[in-house]
Coordinates of C-alpha atoms and ligand atoms in Angstrom, one line a residue:
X629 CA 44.7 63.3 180.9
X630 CA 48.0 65.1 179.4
X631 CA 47.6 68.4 180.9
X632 CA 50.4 69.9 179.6
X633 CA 50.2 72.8 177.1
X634 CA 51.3 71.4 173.6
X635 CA 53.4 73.9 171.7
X636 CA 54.6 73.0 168.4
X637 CA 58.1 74.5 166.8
X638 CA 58.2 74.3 162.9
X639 CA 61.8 74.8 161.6
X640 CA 65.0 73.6 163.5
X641 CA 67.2 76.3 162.2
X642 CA 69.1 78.5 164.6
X643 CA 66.1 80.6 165.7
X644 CA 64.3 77.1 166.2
X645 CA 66.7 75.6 168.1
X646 CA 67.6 77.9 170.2
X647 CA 64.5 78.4 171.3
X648 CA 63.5 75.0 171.7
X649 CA 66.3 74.2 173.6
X650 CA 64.8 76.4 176.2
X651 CA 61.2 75.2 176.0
X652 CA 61.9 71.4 176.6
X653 CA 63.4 72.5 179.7
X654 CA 59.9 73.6 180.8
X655 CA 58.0 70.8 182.3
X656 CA 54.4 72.4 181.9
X657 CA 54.5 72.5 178.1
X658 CA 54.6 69.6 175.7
X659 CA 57.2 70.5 172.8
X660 CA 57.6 69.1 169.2
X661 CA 59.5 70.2 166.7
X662 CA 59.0 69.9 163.0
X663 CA 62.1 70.1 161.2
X664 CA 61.4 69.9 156.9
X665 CA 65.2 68.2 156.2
X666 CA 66.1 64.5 157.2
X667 CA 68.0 66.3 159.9
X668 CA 69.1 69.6 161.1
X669 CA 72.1 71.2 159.1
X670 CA 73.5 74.4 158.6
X671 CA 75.7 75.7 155.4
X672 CA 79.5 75.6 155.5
X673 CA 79.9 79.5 156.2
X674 CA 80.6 81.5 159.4
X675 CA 78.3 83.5 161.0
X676 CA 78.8 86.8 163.0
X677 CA 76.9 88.0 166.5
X678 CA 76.9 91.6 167.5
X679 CA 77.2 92.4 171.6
X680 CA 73.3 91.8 171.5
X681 CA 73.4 88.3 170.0
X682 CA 75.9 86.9 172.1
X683 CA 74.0 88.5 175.2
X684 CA 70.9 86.8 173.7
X685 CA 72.8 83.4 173.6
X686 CA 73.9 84.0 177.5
X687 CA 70.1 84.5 177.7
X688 CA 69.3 81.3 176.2
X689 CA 71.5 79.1 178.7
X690 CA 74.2 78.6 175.9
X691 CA 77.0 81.0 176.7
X692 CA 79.4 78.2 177.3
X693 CA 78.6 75.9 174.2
X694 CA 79.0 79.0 172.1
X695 CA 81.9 80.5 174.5
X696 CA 83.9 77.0 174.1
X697 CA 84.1 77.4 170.2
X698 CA 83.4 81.1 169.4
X699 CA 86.2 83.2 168.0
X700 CA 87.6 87.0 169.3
X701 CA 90.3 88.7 167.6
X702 CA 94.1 88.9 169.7
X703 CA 95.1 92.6 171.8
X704 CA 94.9 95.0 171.0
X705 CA 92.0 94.3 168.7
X706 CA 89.9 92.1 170.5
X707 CA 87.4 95.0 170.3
X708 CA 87.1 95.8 167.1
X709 CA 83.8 94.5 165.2
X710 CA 85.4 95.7 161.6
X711 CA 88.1 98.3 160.3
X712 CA 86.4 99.8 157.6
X713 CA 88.7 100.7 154.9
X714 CA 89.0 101.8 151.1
X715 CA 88.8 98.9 148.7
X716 CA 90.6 100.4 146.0
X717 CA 93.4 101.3 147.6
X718 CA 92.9 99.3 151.8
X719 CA 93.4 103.2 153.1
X720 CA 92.2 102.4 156.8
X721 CA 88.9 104.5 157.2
X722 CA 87.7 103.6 161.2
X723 CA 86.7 100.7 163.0
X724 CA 83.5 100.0 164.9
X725 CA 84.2 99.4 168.6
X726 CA 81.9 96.8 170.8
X727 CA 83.5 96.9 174.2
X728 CA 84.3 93.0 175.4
X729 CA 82.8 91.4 172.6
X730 CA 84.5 93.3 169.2
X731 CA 84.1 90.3 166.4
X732 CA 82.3 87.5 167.8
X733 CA 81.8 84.7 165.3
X734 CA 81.3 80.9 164.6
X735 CA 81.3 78.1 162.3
X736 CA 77.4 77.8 161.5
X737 CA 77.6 74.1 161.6
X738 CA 79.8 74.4 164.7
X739 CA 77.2 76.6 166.3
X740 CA 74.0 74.4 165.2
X741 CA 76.2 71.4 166.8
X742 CA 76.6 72.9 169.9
X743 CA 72.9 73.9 170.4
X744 CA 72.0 70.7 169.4
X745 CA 73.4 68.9 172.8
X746 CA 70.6 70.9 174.7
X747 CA 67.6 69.4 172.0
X748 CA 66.5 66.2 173.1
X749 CA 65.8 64.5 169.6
X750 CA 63.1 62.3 170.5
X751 CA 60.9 65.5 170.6
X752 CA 62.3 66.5 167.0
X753 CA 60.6 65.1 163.8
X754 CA 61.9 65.2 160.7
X755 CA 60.9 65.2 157.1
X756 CA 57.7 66.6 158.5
X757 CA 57.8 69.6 156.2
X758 CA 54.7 71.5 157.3
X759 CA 52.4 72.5 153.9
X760 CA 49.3 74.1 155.6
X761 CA 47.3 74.8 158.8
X762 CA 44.0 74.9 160.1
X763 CA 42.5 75.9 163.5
X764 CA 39.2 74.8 165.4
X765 CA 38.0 75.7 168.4
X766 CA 40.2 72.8 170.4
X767 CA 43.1 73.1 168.6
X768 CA 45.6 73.8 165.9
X769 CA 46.1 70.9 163.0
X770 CA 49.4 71.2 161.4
X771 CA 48.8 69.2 158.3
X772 CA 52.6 67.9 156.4
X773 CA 53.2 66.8 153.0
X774 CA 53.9 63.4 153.3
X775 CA 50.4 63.7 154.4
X776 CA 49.9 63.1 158.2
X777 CA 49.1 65.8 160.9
X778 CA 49.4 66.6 164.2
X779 CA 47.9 68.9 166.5
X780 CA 49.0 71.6 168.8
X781 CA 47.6 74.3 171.2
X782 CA 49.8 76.9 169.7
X783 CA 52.6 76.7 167.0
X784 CA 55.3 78.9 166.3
X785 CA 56.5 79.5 162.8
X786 CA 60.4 79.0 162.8
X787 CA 60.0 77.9 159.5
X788 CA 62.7 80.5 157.4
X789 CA 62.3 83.1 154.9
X790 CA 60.1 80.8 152.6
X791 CA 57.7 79.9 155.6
X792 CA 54.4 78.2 155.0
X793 CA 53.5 79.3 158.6
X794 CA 53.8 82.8 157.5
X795 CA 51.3 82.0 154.6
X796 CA 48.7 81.1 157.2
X797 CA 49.2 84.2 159.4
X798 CA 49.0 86.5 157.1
X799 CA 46.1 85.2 155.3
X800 CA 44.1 85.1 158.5
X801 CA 44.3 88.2 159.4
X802 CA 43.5 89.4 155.3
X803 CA 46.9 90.3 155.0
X804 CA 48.8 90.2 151.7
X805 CA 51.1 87.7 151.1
X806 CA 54.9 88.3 151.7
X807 CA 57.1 86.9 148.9
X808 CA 60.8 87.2 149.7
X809 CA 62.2 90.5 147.5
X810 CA 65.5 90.1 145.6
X811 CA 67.4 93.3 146.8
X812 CA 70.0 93.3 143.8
X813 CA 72.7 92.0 145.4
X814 CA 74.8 88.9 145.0
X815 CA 77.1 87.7 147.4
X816 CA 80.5 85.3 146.5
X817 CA 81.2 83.3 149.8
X818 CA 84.3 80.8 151.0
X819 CA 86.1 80.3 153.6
X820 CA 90.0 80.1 153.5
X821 CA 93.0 79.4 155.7
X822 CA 94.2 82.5 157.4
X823 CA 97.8 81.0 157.4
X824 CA 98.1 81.4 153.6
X825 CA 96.4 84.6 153.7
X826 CA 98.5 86.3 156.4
X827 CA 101.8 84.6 154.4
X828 CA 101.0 86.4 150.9
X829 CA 100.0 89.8 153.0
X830 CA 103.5 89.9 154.0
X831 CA 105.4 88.9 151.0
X832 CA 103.5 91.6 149.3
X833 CA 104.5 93.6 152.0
X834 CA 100.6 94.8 152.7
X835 CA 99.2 95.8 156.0
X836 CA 98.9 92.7 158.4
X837 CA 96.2 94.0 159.6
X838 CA 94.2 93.0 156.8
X839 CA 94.9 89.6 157.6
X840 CA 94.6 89.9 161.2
X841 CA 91.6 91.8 162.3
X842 CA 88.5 91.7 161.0
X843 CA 87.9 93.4 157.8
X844 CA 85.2 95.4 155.9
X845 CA 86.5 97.0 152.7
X846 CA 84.1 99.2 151.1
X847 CA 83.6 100.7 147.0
X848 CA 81.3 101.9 144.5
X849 CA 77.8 98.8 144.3
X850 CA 80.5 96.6 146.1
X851 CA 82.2 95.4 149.2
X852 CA 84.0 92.8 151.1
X853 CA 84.2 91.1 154.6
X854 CA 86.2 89.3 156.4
X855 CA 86.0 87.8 159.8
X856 CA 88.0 84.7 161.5
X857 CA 86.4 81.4 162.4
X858 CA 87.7 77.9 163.8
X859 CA 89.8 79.6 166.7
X860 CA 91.7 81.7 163.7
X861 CA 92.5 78.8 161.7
X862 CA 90.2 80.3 158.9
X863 CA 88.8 83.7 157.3
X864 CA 84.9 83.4 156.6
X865 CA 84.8 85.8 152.9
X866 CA 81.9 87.7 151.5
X867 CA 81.8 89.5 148.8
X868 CA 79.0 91.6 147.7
X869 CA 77.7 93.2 144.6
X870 CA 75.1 95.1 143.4
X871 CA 72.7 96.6 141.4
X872 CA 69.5 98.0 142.8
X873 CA 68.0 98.6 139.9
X874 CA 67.6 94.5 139.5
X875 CA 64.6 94.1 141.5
X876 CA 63.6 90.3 140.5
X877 CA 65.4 87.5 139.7
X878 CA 65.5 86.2 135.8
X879 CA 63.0 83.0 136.0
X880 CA 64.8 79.9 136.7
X881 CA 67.4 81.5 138.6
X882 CA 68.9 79.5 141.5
X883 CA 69.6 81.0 145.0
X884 CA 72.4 79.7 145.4
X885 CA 75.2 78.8 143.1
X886 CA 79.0 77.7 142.7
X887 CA 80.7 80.3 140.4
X888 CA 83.9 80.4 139.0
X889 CA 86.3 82.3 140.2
X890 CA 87.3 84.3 137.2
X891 CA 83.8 85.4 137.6
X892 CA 84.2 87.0 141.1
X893 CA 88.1 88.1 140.2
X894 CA 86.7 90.0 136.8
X895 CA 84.3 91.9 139.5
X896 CA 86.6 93.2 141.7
X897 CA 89.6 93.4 139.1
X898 CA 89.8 97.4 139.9
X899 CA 90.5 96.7 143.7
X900 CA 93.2 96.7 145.6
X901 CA 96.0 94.5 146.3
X902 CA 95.3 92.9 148.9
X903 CA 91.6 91.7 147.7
X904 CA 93.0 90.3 145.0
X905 CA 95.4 88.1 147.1
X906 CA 91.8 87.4 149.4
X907 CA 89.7 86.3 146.7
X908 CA 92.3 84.4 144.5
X909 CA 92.8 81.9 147.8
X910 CA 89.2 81.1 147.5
X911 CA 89.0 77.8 146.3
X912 CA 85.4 77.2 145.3
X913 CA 83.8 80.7 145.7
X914 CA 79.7 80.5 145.5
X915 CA 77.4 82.8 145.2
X916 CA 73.6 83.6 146.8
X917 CA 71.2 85.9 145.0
X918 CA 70.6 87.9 148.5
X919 CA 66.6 88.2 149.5
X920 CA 64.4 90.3 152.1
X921 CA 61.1 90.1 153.8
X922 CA 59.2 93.7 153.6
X923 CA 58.5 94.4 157.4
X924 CA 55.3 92.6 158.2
X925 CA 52.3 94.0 159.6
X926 CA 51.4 91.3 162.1
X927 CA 53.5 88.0 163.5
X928 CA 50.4 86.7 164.9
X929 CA 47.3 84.9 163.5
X930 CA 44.0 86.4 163.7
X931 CA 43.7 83.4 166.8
X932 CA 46.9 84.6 168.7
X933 CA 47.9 81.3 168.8
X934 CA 50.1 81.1 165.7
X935 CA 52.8 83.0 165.7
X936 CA 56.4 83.8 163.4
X937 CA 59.9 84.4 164.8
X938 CA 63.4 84.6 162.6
X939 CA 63.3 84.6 158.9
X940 CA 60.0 83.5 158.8
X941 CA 59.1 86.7 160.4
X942 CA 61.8 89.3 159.6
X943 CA 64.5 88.1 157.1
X944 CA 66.9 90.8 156.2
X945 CA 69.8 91.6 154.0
X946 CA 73.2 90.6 156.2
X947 CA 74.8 94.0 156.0
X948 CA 74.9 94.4 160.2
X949 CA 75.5 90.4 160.7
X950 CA 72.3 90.8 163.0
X951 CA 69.7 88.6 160.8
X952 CA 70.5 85.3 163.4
X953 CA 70.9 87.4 166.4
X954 CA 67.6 88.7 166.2
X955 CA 65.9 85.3 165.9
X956 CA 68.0 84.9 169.0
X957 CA 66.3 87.7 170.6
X958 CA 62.8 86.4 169.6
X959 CA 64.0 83.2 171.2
X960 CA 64.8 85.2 174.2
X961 CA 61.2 86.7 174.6
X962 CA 59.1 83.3 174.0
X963 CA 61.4 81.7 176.8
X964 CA 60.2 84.5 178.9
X965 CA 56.8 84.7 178.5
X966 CA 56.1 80.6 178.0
X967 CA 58.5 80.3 181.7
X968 CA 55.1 81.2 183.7
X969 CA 54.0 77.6 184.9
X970 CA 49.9 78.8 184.8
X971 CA 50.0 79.5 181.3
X972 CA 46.2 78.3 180.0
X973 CA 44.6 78.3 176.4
X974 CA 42.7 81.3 177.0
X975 CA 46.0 83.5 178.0
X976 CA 48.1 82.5 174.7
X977 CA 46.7 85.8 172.2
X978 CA 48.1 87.7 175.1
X979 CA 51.4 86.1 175.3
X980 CA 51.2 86.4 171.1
X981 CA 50.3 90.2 171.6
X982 CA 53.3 90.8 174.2
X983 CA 55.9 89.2 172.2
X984 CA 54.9 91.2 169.2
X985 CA 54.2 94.4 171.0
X986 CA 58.0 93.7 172.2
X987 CA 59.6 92.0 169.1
X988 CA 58.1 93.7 166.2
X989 CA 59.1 97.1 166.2
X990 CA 63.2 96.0 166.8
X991 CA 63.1 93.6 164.3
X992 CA 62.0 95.8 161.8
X993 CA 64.6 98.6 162.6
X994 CA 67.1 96.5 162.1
X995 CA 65.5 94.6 158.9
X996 CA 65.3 98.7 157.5
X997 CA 68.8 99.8 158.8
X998 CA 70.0 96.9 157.5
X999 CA 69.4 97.4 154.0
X1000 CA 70.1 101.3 154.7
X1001 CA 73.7 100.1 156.2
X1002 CA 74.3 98.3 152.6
X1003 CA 74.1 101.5 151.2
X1004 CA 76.0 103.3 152.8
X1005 CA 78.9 101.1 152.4
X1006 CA 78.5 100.9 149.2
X1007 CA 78.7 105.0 148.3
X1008 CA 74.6 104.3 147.6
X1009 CA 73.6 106.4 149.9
X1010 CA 73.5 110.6 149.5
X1011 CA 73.1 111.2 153.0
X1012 CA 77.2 109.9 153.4
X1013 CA 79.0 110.9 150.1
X1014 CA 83.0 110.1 150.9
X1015 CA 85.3 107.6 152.2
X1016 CA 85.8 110.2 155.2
X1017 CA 82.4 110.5 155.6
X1018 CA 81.7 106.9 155.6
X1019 CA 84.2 106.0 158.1
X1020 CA 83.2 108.8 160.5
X1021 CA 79.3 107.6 160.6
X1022 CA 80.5 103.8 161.0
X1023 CA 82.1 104.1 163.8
X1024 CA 79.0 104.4 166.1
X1025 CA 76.6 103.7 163.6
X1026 CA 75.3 100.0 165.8
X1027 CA 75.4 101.1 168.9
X1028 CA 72.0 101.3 169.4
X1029 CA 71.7 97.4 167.6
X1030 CA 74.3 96.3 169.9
X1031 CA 73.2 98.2 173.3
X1032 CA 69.7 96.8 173.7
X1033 CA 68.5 96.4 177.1
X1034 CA 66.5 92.8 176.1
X1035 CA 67.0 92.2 179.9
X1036 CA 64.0 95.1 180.2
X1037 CA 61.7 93.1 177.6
X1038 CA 62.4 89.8 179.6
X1039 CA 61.1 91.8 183.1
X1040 CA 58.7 93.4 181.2
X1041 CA 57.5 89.4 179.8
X1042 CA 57.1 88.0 182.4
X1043 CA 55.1 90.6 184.2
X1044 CA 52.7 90.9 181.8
X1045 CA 52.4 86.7 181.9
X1046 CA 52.4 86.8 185.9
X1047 CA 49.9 89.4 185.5
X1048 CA 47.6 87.4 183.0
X1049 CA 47.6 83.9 184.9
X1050 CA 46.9 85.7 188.0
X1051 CA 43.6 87.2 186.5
Ligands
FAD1035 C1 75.3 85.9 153.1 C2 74.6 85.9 154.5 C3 75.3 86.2 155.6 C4 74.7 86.2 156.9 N1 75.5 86.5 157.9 C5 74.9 86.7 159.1 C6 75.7 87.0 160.3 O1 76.9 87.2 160.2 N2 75.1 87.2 161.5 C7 73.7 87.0 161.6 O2 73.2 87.1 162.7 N3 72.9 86.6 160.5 C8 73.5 86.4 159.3 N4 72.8 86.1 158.3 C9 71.3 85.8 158.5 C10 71.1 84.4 159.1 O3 71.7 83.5 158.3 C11 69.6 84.1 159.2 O4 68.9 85.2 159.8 C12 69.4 82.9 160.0 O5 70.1 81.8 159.6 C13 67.9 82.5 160.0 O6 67.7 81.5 160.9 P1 66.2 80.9 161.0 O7 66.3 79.7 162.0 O8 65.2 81.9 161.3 O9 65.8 80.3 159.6 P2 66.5 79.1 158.7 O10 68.0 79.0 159.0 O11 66.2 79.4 157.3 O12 65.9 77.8 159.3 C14 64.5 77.5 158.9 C15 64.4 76.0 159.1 O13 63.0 75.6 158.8 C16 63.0 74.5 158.0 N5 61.7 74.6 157.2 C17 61.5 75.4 156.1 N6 60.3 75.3 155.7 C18 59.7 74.3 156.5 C19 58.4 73.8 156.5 N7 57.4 74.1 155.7 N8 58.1 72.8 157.5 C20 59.1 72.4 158.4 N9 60.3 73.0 158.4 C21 60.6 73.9 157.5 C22 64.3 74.6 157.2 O14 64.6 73.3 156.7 C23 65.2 75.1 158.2 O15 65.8 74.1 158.9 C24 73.3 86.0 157.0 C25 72.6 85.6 155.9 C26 73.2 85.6 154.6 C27 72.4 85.2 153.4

């Protein structure tokens, strides 16, 4: 008899992975993972980890995949996150310091590669795109849409910011359903090359630091980043505006869309110079209608044995590049707490309570001062009314995000699980 606990993962995106990369390593559970998509993939964009990400990777056994194709900005920068500047005129405001890891960022696709050597991929199933689940007294039955099931003895809802396994939770607990909120922004995305960039910075004789360190250029319901990916060789590009009055999409609206660039120039035709030269070198600019969860009440099912982590749980507006790094850090805490070889039936609602006592309350700071930080750089807010003022708050504004002892929470884990199997 097949002793072994059986814990099923639905979603393989980042916070999936990751995680299950750690869980297969454990030989007391059983671990599946149900991935909607003929196979895992990740958009052409770069992503961005604060100090507490990449400590969360380092966490999850995957410092040196992401290490060996991660990119840091040259000295004297390399600890600079962004220079915040003016975006009507690039007058340099302040930069955000994170000692030893500044700005830390990948390719997506060259990140999801790299977690994917650690995932065995007999253990992943895909096209299994999970529409509903039901519980008995044995067991959990995740039931898919191409109409077979499986079952599970707990199942974790990795399953992004449209997740079915969020329906379920919420629903047994009588919660109300959580529909993803259109915040009123839209952001243009590309990537270029950071030769051509760097080349037409200096012709117009501009600031080479514009092209060279990570950039965040801030104005009225707008702003723009910048950040390197591909070991330099290219400048991830987003460009955001908005208008908070919009709080719902017009029906039939896609997500996700390729624009034309006259479009995104016509937006930002009052900025500076050197935007102009950014946004022009984008070849095929598109643009995403950008969406949040509301905090939720619970992660957990009324069981304790279904529970959320990433989007599915906490998807928020990208305005501290922290959305993936806190999936990361949920990642962190299951690894913890399903480490403890013991681990029964009857102890997983603990396990589910500890990892939301410890998960929850983060995730939604940073959901709610993520929003709040898109304010702010975007003159929204009347608590920080000038450029001066702006750039004076930034500069320590995430230090708390990016300082956060997780190594405490992963003591604190597998305590509370030693202490459970024990009794
Ligand atoms: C413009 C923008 C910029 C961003 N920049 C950053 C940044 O710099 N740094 C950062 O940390 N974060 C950033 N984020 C946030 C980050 O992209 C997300 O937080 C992260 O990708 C979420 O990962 P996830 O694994 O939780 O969910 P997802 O990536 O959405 O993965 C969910 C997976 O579940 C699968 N799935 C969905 N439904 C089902 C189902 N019913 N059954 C089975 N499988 C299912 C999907 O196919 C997918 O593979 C940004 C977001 C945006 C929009």
């Amino acid at each position: 008899m097949n002793k072994k606990l059986r814990v099923a993962i639905v979603g393989g995106g980042i916070a999936g992975l990751a995680l299950a990369a750690n869980l297969f390593r454990y030989k007391h559970l059983d671990v599946i993972l149900y991935e909607a998509a003929p196979q895992f993939s990740e958009i052409g964009a770069g992503i961005s980890f604060g100090a507490n990400a990449v400590k969360a990777i380092e966490c999850l056994n995957l410092a040196d995949a992401y290490h060996a194709i991660a990119d840091q900005v040259n000295e004297p920068f390399q600890d600079v996150w962004f220079q915040w500047r003016n975006g009507y005129n690039d007058e340099y405001l302040s930069s955000s310091i994170a000692p030893q890891v500044g700005q830390s960022s990948v390719h997506r696709a060259d990140f999801l590669d790299s977690i994917l050597k650690q995932v065995p991929r007999e253990q992943c199933y895909f096209n299994k795109k999970l529409a509903s689940l039901e519980e008995t007294a044995e067991h959990i039955i995740l039931n898919f849409q191409d109409g077979t099931s499986a079952h599970a003895d707990y199942v974790i809802g990795a399953d992004g910011i449209h997740s079915a396994v969020r329906a379920y939770v919420l629903a047994s607990q009588n919660l109300p359903t959580a529909h993803p909120q259109f915040s009123g922004t839209w952001a243009y995305r590309g990537i270029i090359q950071y030769q051509d960039f760097k080349q037409a910075i200096e012709q117009a004789g501009l600031d080479v630091q514009i092209a060279d360190v990570p950039q965040m250029l801030l104005g009225k319901d707008k702003h723009i980043l910048t950040f390197p990916i591909r070991r330099g060789e290219q400048i991830n590009i987003v460009a955001f505006k908005s208008d908070r009055s919009q709080k719902t999409l017009p029906q039939g609206t896609a997500w996700t869309q390729a624009v034309d660039s006259q479009t995104m120039l016509a937006d930002f035709a009052d900025w500076s110079e050197s935007c102009q030269i950014l946004l022009k070198l984008i070849e095929k600019p598109t643009i995403w209608a950008l969406h949040e969860l509301a905090e939720l009440d619970s992660y957990q099912s009324a069981s304790g044995r279904v529970i959320l982590m990433g989007d599915a749980a906490h998807a928020m507006l990208p305005h501290q590049g922290a959305g993936a790094g806190q999936g990361l850090e949920d990642a962190v805490i299951l690894a913890a707490l399903f480490e403890q070889e013991s681990l029964t039936i009857p102890v997983l609602p603990k396990l589910s309570q500890v990892y939301e006592d410890l998960r929850k309350p983060r995730a939604c700071q940073v959901q709610r001062t993520s929003r709040e930080s898109g304010e702010i750089y975007e003159l929204y807010s009347s608590d920080y009314l000038s450029f001066e003022q702006i750039g004076e708050h930034l500069i320590h504004r995430f230090d708390w995000l990016w300082q956060y002892p997780i190594e405490r929470d992963i003591v604190f884990a597998k305590t509370q699980m030693n202490i459970q199997c024990a009794s």
